[in-house]
Structure formats: C-alpha cells, structure tokens
PDB file of C-alpha atoms in Angstrom:
ATOM      1  CA  UNK A 151      11.748 -17.063 -11.400  1.00 87.00           C
ATOM      2  CA  UNK A 152      10.601 -13.444 -11.733  1.00 94.00           C
ATOM      3  CA  UNK A 153      13.076 -10.678 -11.095  1.00 98.00           C
ATOM      4  CA  UNK A 154      12.528  -6.974 -10.534  1.00 98.00           C
ATOM      5  CA  UNK A 155      14.490  -3.848  -9.749  1.00 98.00           C
ATOM      6  CA  UNK A 156      13.059  -1.276  -7.394  1.00 98.00           C
ATOM      7  CA  UNK A 157      13.918   1.639  -5.185  1.00 98.00           C
ATOM      8  CA  UNK A 158      12.260   2.868  -2.023  1.00 98.00           C
ATOM      9  CA  UNK A 159      12.206   5.517   0.650  1.00 98.00           C
ATOM     10  CA  UNK A 160      11.623   4.299   4.212  1.00 98.00           C
ATOM     11  CA  UNK A 161      10.392   6.734   6.874  1.00 98.00           C
ATOM     12  CA  UNK A 162       8.879   6.404  10.365  1.00 98.00           C
ATOM     13  CA  UNK A 163       5.392   7.866   9.797  1.00 98.00           C
ATOM     14  CA  UNK A 164       2.658   7.725   7.173  1.00 98.00           C
ATOM     15  CA  UNK A 165       2.428  11.529   7.293  1.00 98.00           C
ATOM     16  CA  UNK A 166       6.110  11.896   6.421  1.00 98.00           C
ATOM     17  CA  UNK A 167       5.713   9.401   3.568  1.00 98.00           C
ATOM     18  CA  UNK A 168       2.726  11.357   2.223  1.00 98.00           C
ATOM     19  CA  UNK A 169       4.701  14.618   2.308  1.00 98.00           C
ATOM     20  CA  UNK A 170       7.564  13.048   0.373  1.00 98.00           C
ATOM     21  CA  UNK A 171       5.136  11.477  -2.114  1.00 98.00           C
ATOM     22  CA  UNK A 172       3.670  14.937  -2.787  1.00 98.00           C
ATOM     23  CA  UNK A 173       7.169  16.295  -3.395  1.00 98.00           C
ATOM     24  CA  UNK A 174       7.811  13.440  -5.848  1.00 98.00           C
ATOM     25  CA  UNK A 175       4.557  14.240  -7.668  1.00 97.00           C
ATOM     26  CA  UNK A 176       5.821  17.809  -8.112  1.00 98.00           C
ATOM     27  CA  UNK A 177       8.907  16.465  -9.864  1.00 97.00           C
ATOM     28  CA  UNK A 178      11.517  16.318  -7.117  1.00 98.00           C
ATOM     29  CA  UNK A 179      14.242  13.718  -7.609  1.00 98.00           C
ATOM     30  CA  UNK A 180      13.526  10.311  -6.013  1.00 98.00           C
ATOM     31  CA  UNK A 181      17.191   9.513  -5.380  1.00 98.00           C
ATOM     32  CA  UNK A 182      17.884  12.883  -3.748  1.00 98.00           C
ATOM     33  CA  UNK A 183      14.863  12.521  -1.452  1.00 98.00           C
ATOM     34  CA  UNK A 184      15.883   8.958  -0.578  1.00 98.00           C
ATOM     35  CA  UNK A 185      19.410  10.073   0.324  1.00 98.00           C
ATOM     36  CA  UNK A 186      18.026  12.858   2.529  1.00 98.00           C
ATOM     37  CA  UNK A 187      15.049  11.152   4.233  1.00 98.00           C
ATOM     38  CA  UNK A 188      15.247   7.345   4.039  1.00 98.00           C
ATOM     39  CA  UNK A 189      16.131   5.513   7.248  1.00 98.00           C
ATOM     40  CA  UNK A 190      17.149   2.414   5.249  1.00 97.00           C
ATOM     41  CA  UNK A 191      20.795   1.805   4.339  1.00 97.00           C
ATOM     42  CA  UNK A 192      19.672   1.805   0.684  1.00 97.00           C
ATOM     43  CA  UNK A 193      19.059   5.544   1.048  1.00 97.00           C
ATOM     44  CA  UNK A 194      22.790   6.087   0.456  1.00 97.00           C
ATOM     45  CA  UNK A 195      22.250   4.518  -3.006  1.00 98.00           C
ATOM     46  CA  UNK A 196      19.268   6.746  -3.746  1.00 98.00           C
ATOM     47  CA  UNK A 197      16.924   4.105  -2.362  1.00 98.00           C
ATOM     48  CA  UNK A 198      18.003   1.481  -4.898  1.00 98.00           C
ATOM     49  CA  UNK A 199      17.216  -2.058  -3.727  1.00 98.00           C
ATOM     50  CA  UNK A 200      18.954  -3.627  -6.720  1.00 96.00           C
ATOM     51  CA  UNK A 201      17.780  -6.914  -8.189  1.00 97.00           C
ATOM     52  CA  UNK A 202      14.976  -8.491  -6.149  1.00 97.00           C
ATOM     53  CA  UNK A 203      13.342 -11.921  -6.376  1.00 97.00           C
ATOM     54  CA  UNK A 204      10.030 -12.975  -4.794  1.00 97.00           C
ATOM     55  CA  UNK A 205      10.351 -13.641  -1.076  1.00 96.00           C
ATOM     56  CA  UNK A 206      13.451 -11.500  -0.506  1.00 96.00           C
ATOM     57  CA  UNK A 207      11.519  -8.523   0.864  1.00 96.00           C
ATOM     58  CA  UNK A 208       8.878  -8.383   3.580  1.00 96.00           C
ATOM     59  CA  UNK A 209       5.473  -9.439   2.258  1.00 97.00           C
ATOM     60  CA  UNK A 210       3.936  -5.946   1.964  1.00 97.00           C
ATOM     61  CA  UNK A 211       6.850  -4.721  -0.181  1.00 97.00           C
ATOM     62  CA  UNK A 212       7.029  -7.965  -2.157  1.00 97.00           C
ATOM     63  CA  UNK A 213       3.365  -7.483  -3.134  1.00 97.00           C
ATOM     64  CA  UNK A 214       4.101  -4.012  -4.505  1.00 97.00           C
ATOM     65  CA  UNK A 215       7.244  -5.041  -6.357  1.00 98.00           C
ATOM     66  CA  UNK A 216       5.690  -8.032  -8.110  1.00 98.00           C
ATOM     67  CA  UNK A 217       2.019  -7.065  -8.518  1.00 97.00           C
ATOM     68  CA  UNK A 218       1.740  -3.282  -8.941  1.00 97.00           C
ATOM     69  CA  UNK A 219       2.427  -1.264 -12.126  1.00 97.00           C
ATOM     70  CA  UNK A 220       6.028  -0.420 -13.053  1.00 97.00           C
ATOM     71  CA  UNK A 221       7.168   3.218 -13.124  1.00 97.00           C
ATOM     72  CA  UNK A 222       4.706   4.462 -10.500  1.00 96.00           C
ATOM     73  CA  UNK A 223       5.473   5.497  -6.914  1.00 98.00           C
ATOM     74  CA  UNK A 224       3.347   3.292  -4.640  1.00 98.00           C
ATOM     75  CA  UNK A 225       2.619   3.915  -1.003  1.00 98.00           C
ATOM     76  CA  UNK A 226       2.849   4.650   1.729  1.00 98.00           C
ATOM     77  CA  UNK A 227       3.134   0.908   2.322  1.00 98.00           C
ATOM     78  CA  UNK A 228       3.351  -0.132   5.975  1.00 98.00           C
ATOM     79  CA  UNK A 229       5.788  -2.772   7.187  1.00 97.00           C
ATOM     80  CA  UNK A 230       7.340  -3.572  10.544  1.00 97.00           C
ATOM     81  CA  UNK A 231      10.152  -1.174   9.598  1.00 97.00           C
ATOM     82  CA  UNK A 232       7.958   1.877   8.944  1.00 98.00           C
ATOM     83  CA  UNK A 233       6.343   3.371   5.843  1.00 98.00           C
ATOM     84  CA  UNK A 234       7.735   2.878   2.359  1.00 98.00           C
ATOM     85  CA  UNK A 235       7.361   4.648  -0.954  1.00 98.00           C
ATOM     86  CA  UNK A 236       8.249   2.086  -3.601  1.00 98.00           C
ATOM     87  CA  UNK A 237       8.964   2.491  -7.304  1.00 98.00           C
ATOM     88  CA  UNK A 238       9.571  -0.553  -9.490  1.00 98.00           C
ATOM     89  CA  UNK A 239      11.657   0.442 -12.504  1.00 97.00           C
ATOM     90  CA  UNK A 240      12.133  -3.017 -14.077  1.00 97.00           C
ATOM     91  CA  UNK A 241      10.323  -6.338 -13.883  1.00 97.00           C
ATOM     92  CA  UNK A 242      10.812  -9.449 -16.003  1.00 94.00           C
TER      93      UNK A 242
END
C-alpha cells in the first residue's frame, strides 16, 4: 500500500490561503506559517501530517497527496474543513 508524508496549512478562506501561498513563494518558512495561521491541530507541529495512507484524509486532500508532484505547495484545496495548502515531502 502506498505511503506518503505531507504537511499542510488549513485556513478558513481561499483568499487567506492565497496570501500564505504567496508568502511561501517568497521563501517564508512553511512550518512557521503553519504554526501561526493553521486552524488544524497539526499546525502546532508545523503542519506535519506524518505518515499517511490512501483513504486516511478527506478525498480532496488524498488526491493531492497521492497524485500531485512531491516537493511543491499545492492549493488552495477546498474541503469541508476550509482551504488547505499541501506539500508532500515523501511518497513511496
């Protein structure tokens, strides 16, 4: 079964996610921004979701983690929880 490791930042609006994505593109630290802005409990860990297997996350995030390129910040991705910026840093 495939396994991946990812981190994310969860915010309430697409506009907020876009602003954070721009800050990331200018070189700001993902973990620091996650700790400051993410509404998910993983924000305390710099957004780290740890080891993930298919089906563990909501479908929209699962699709990013297992189908999109590694090492790129994807999003904003909408889910029932809000808007996510997702970076996969390992996939096997």
